[in-house]
Coordinates of C-alpha atoms and ligand atoms in Angstrom, one line a residue:
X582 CA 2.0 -34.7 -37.0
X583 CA 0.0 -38.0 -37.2
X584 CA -2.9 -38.1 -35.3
X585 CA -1.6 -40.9 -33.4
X586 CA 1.3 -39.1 -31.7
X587 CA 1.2 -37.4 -28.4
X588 CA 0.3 -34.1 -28.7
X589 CA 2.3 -33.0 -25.2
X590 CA 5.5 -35.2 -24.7
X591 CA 6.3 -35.8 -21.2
X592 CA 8.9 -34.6 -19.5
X593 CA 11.2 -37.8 -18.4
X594 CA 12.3 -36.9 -15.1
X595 CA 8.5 -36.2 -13.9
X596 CA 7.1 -34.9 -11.6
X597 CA 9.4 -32.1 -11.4
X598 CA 8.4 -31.0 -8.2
X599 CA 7.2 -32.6 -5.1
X600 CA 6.8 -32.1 -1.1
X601 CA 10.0 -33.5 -0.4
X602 CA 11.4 -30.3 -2.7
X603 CA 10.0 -28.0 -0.1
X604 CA 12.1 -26.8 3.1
X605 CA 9.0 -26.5 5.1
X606 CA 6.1 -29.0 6.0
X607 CA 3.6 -29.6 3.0
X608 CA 1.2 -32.3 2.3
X609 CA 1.2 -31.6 -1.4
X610 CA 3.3 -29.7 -4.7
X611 CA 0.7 -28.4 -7.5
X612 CA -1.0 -26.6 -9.3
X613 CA 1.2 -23.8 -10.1
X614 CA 1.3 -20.3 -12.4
X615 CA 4.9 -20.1 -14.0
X616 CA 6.2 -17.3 -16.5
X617 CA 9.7 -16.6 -17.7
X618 CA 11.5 -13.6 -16.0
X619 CA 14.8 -12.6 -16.9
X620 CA 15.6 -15.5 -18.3
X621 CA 14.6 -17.9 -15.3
X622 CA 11.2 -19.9 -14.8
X623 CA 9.8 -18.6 -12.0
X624 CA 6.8 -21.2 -10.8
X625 CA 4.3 -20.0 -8.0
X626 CA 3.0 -23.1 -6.8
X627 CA 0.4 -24.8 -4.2
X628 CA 0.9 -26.5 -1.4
X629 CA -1.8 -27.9 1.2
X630 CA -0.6 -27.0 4.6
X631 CA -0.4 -30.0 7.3
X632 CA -3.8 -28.5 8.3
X633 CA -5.7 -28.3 4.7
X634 CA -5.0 -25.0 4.0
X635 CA -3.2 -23.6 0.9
X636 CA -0.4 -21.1 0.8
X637 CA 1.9 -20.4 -2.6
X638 CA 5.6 -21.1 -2.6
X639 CA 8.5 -20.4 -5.6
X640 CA 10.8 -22.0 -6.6
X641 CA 13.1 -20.8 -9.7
X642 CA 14.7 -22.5 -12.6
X643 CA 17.1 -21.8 -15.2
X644 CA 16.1 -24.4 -17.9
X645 CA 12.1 -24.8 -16.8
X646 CA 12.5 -28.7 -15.6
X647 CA 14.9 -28.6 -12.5
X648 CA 13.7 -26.1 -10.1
X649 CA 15.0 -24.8 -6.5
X650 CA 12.1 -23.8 -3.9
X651 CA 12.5 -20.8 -1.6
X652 CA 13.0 -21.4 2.0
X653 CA 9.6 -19.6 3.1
X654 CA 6.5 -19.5 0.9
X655 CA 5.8 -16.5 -1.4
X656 CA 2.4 -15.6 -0.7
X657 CA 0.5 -16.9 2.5
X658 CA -3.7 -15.3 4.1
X659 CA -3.4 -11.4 3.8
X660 CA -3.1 -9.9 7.6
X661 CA -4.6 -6.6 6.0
X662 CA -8.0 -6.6 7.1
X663 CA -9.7 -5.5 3.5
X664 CA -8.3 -9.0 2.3
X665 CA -7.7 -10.9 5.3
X666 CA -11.7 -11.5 6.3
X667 CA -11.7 -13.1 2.9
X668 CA -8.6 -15.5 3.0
X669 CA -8.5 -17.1 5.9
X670 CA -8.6 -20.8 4.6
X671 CA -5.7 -20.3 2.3
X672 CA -4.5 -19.2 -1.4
X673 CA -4.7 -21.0 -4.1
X674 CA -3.9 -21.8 -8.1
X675 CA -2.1 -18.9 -8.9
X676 CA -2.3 -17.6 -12.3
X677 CA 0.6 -15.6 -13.7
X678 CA -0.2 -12.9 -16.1
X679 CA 2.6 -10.9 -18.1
X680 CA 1.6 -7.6 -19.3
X681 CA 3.1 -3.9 -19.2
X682 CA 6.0 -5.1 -17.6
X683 CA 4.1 -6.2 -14.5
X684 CA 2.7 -9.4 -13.5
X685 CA -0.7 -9.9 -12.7
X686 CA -1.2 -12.3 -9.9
X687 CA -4.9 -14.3 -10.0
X688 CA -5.7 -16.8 -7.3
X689 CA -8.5 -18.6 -5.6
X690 CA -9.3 -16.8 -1.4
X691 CA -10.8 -19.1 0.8
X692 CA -13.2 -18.1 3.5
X693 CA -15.8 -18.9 5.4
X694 CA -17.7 -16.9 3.0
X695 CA -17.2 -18.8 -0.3
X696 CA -14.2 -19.1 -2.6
X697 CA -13.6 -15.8 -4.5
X698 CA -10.2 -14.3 -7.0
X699 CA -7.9 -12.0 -5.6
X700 CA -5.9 -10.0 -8.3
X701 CA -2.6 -9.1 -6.7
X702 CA 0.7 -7.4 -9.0
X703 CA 4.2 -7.7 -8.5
X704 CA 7.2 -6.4 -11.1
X705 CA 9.7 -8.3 -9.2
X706 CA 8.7 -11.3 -7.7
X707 CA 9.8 -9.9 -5.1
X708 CA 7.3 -7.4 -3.1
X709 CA 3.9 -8.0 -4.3
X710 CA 0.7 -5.6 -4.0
X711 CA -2.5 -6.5 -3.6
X712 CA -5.3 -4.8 -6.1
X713 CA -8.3 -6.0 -5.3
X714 CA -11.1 -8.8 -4.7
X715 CA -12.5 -9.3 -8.3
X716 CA -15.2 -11.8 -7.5
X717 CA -18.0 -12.1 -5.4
X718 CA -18.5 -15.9 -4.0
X719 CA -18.4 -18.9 -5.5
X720 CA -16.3 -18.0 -8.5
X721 CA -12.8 -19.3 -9.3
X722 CA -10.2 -19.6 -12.1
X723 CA -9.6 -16.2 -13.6
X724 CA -7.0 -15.8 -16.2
X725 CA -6.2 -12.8 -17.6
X726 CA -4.8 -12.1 -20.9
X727 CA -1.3 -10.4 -21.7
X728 CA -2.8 -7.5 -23.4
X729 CA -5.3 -5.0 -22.9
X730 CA -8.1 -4.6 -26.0
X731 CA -8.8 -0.9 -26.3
X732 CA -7.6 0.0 -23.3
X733 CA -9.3 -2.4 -20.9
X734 CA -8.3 -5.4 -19.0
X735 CA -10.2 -9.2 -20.4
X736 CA -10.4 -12.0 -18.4
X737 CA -11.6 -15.6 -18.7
X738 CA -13.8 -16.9 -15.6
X739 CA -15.7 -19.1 -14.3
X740 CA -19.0 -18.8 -12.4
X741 CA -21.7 -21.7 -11.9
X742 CA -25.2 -21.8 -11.7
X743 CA -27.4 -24.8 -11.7
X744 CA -29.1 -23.7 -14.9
X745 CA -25.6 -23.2 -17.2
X746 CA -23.1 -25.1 -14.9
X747 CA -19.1 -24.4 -14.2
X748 CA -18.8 -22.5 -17.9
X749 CA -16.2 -20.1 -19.1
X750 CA -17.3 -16.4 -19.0
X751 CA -15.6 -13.2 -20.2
X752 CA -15.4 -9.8 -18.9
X753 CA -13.8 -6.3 -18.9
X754 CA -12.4 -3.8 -17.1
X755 CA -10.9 -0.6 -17.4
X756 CA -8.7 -0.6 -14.3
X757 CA -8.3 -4.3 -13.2
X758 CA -11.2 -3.4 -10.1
X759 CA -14.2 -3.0 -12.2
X760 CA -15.1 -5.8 -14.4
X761 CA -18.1 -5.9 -16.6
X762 CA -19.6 -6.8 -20.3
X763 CA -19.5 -10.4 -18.7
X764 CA -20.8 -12.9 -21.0
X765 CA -20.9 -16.8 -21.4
X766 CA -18.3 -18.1 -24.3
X767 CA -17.6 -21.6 -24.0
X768 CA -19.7 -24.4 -22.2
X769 CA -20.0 -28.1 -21.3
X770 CA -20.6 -30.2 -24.1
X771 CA -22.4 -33.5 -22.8
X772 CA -21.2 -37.0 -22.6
X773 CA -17.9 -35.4 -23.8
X774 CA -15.0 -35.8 -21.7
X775 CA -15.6 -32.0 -20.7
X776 CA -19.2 -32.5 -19.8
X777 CA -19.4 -32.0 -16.2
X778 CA -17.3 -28.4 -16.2
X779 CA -15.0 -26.4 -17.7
X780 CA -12.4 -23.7 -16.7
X781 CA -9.6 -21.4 -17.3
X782 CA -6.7 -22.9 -17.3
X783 CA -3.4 -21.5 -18.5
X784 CA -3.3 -17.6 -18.6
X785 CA -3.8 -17.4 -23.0
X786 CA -0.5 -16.7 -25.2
X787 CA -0.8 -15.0 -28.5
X788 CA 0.3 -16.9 -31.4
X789 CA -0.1 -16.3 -35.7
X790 CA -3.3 -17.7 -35.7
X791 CA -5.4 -17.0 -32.3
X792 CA -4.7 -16.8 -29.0
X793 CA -4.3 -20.6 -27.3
X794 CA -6.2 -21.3 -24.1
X795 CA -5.2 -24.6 -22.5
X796 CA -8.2 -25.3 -20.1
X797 CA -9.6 -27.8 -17.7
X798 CA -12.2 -30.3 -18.7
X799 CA -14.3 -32.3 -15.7
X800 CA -16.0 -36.0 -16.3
X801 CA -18.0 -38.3 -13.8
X802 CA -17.7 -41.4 -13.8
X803 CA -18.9 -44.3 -11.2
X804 CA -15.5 -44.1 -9.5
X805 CA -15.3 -39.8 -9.3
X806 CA -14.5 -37.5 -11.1
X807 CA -11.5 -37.0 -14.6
X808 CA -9.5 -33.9 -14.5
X809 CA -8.2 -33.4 -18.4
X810 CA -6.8 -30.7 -20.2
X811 CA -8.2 -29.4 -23.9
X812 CA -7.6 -26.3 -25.9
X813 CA -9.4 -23.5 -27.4
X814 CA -8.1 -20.7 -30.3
X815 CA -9.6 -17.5 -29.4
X816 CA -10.0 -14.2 -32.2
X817 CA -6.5 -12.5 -32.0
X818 CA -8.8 -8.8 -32.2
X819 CA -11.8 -10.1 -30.2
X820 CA -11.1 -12.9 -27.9
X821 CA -14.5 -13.4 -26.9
X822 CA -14.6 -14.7 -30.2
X823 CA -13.6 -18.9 -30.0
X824 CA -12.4 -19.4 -33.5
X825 CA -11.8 -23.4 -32.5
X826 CA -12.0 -26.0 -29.3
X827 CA -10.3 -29.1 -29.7
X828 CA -12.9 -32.2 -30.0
X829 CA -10.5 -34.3 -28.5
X830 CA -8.5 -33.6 -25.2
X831 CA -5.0 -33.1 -25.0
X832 CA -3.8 -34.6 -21.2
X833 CA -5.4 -37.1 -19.2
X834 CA -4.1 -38.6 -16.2
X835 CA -1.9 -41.1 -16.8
X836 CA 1.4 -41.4 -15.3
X837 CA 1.0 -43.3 -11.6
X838 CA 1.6 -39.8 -10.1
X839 CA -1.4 -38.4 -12.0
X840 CA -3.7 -41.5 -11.4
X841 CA -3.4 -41.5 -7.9
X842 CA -2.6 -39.1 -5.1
X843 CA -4.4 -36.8 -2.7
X844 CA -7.1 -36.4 -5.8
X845 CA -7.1 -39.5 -8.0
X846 CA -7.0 -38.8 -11.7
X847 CA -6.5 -35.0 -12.1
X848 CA -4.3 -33.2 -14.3
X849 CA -4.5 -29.5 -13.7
X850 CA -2.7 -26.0 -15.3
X851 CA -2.4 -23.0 -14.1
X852 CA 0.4 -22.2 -16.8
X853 CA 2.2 -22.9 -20.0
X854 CA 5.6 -20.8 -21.2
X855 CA 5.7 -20.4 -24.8
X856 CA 9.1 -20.5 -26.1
X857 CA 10.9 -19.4 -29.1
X858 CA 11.5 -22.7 -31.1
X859 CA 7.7 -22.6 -31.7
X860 CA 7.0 -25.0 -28.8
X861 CA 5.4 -24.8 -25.3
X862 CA 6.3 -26.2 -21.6
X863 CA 2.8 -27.3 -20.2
X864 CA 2.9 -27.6 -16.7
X865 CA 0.0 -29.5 -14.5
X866 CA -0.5 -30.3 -11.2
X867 CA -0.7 -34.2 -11.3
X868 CA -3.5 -35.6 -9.0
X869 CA -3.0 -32.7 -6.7
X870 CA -0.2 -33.9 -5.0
X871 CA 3.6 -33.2 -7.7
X872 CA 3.7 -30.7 -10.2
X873 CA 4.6 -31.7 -13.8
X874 CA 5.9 -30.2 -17.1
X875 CA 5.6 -31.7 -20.9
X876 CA 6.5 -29.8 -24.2
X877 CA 4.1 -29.4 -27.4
X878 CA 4.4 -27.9 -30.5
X879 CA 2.5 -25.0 -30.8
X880 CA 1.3 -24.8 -34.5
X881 CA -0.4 -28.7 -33.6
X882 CA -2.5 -27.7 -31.0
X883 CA -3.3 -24.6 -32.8
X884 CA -4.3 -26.7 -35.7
X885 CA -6.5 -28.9 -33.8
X886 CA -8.1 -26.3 -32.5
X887 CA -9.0 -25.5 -36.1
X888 CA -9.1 -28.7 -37.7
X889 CA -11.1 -30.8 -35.2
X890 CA -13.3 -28.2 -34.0
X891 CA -16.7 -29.2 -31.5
X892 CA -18.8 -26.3 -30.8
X893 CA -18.0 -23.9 -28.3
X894 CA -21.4 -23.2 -27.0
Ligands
BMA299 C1 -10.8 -28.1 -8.5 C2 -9.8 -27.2 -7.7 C3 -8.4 -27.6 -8.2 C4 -8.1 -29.0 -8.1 C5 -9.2 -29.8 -8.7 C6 -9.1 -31.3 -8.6 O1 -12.1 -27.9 -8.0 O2 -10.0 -27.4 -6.3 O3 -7.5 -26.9 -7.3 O4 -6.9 -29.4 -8.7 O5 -10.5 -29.5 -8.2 O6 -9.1 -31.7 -7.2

């Protein structure tokens, strides 16, 4: 690869998915978790209600660019009153988690008491079970990775504080209710493009070298904020270990559909499918308003990961 080339090659056809895809009223198409299941892309995706509020729709594909919605959305506020007090303004940015032949659902619960992470599981994609509030307020965009690490659950947060702001933490759990060991392993680097905050992107895929985390980078500028993409290599053993973070990022908004929208500027992921061929389909929310997907060879963002490394901390 020369350095020059893109490092994630647009789909063509973007954006791949928009409101006018979706057989009932929505405002907006993004920010969706996607995994491969049986053989078809299944992509849980946002949509901003005609009131604000978020509920997650499907919609299924055979080859991962053309995809068919559902006629009613997949998951909308729990009516069971555990979970119910505490998603009353919507769901939103699912993560999709393979692992023991279940799928862990993570996604932001709005409330009037803060935003918060709901961990939900489904084997089917059809009925879908939820496990339990993992978060107190204001903490979003958990990803959990696709194994456990003697025995217990890891996932990749983010909290804020005014001290260390919007960094990504790590923590464990035995049973997917408990989580613990929580410790800071990647911050804000400043006047980088990632300087404002960080999170969790896509759910982490194992590869020869690490496992690859594509996350979210935030910078301010006079005219708001810049929602790019970068990448981290985490320790295959220990993945609170980051081995590598990309110096430079790897998606900015660009396409008109990215630049502006119902948030100018933003490209967003919630999930990534790795494929056999040694590449990946990246897939973003483009200024919160269409969902997009692009393809990248996974051994080059690996080795810029480990070749152009800035330090994590
Ligand atoms: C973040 C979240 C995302 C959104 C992004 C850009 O704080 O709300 O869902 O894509 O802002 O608006």
């Amino acid at each position: 690869m020369k350095m020059q080339d893109p490092l994630i090659t647009r789909f063509k056809n973007n954006p791949v998915l928009t409101r006018r895809d979706v057989p009932y009223p929505v405002a907006t198409v993004h920010n969706a978790g996607i995994v491969k299941h049986n053989d078809r892309y299944i992509m849980l995706f946002r949509s901003h209600l005609l009131n604000g509020r978020s509920v997650i729709g499907r919609a299924d594909s055979e080859d991962g660019f053309t995809f068919t919605v559902h006629p009613e959305p997949f998951l909308i506020p729990s009516m069971d009153p555990i979970f119910a007090e505490y998603e009353a303004f919507g769901v939103e940015d699912l993560r999709i988690s393979p692992i023991h032949d279940d799928y862990l659902l993570t996604y932001s619960a709005y409330s009037r008491h803060g935003v918060r992470v709901c961990l939900a599981r489904t084997s089917d994609f059809k009925s879908v079970e939820r496990v339990a509030l993992i978060t107190q307020a204001d903490l979003r965009n958990v990803v959990i990775f696709p194994e456990t690490f003697d025995g217990r659950y890891v996932r990749l947060d983010r909290p804020h504080s005014e001290i260390s702001p919007w960094s990504i933490w790590i923590s464990y759990s035995p049973d997917l209710v408990h989580w613990g060991d929580s410790r800071v392993i990647m911050k804000p680097l400043a006047y980088h493009w990632d300087e404002m905050k960080i999170g969790p992107g896509a759910p982490p895929f194992r590869t020869a070298k690490g496992w690859l985390h594509i996350y979210h980078g935030v910078f301010k500028t006079m005219a708001g904020t810049v929602y790019r993409l970068g990448v981290a290599l985490h320790d295959l053993d220990d993945p609170a270990t980051v081995i590598g973070v990309s110096d430079r990022w790897i998606l900015q908004p660009e396409d008109p559909w990215e630049v502006t929208g119902y948030v100018p500027n933003v490209v967003f992921t919630c999930g990534a499918v790795p494929e056999d061929d040694g590449t990946v389909k990246i897939y973003w929310g483009g200024a919160d308003t269409v969902m997009c997907v692009g393809t990248a060879v996974i051994d080059n963002l690996v080795d810029l990961c480990l070749s152009d490394s800035r330090s994590p901390i």
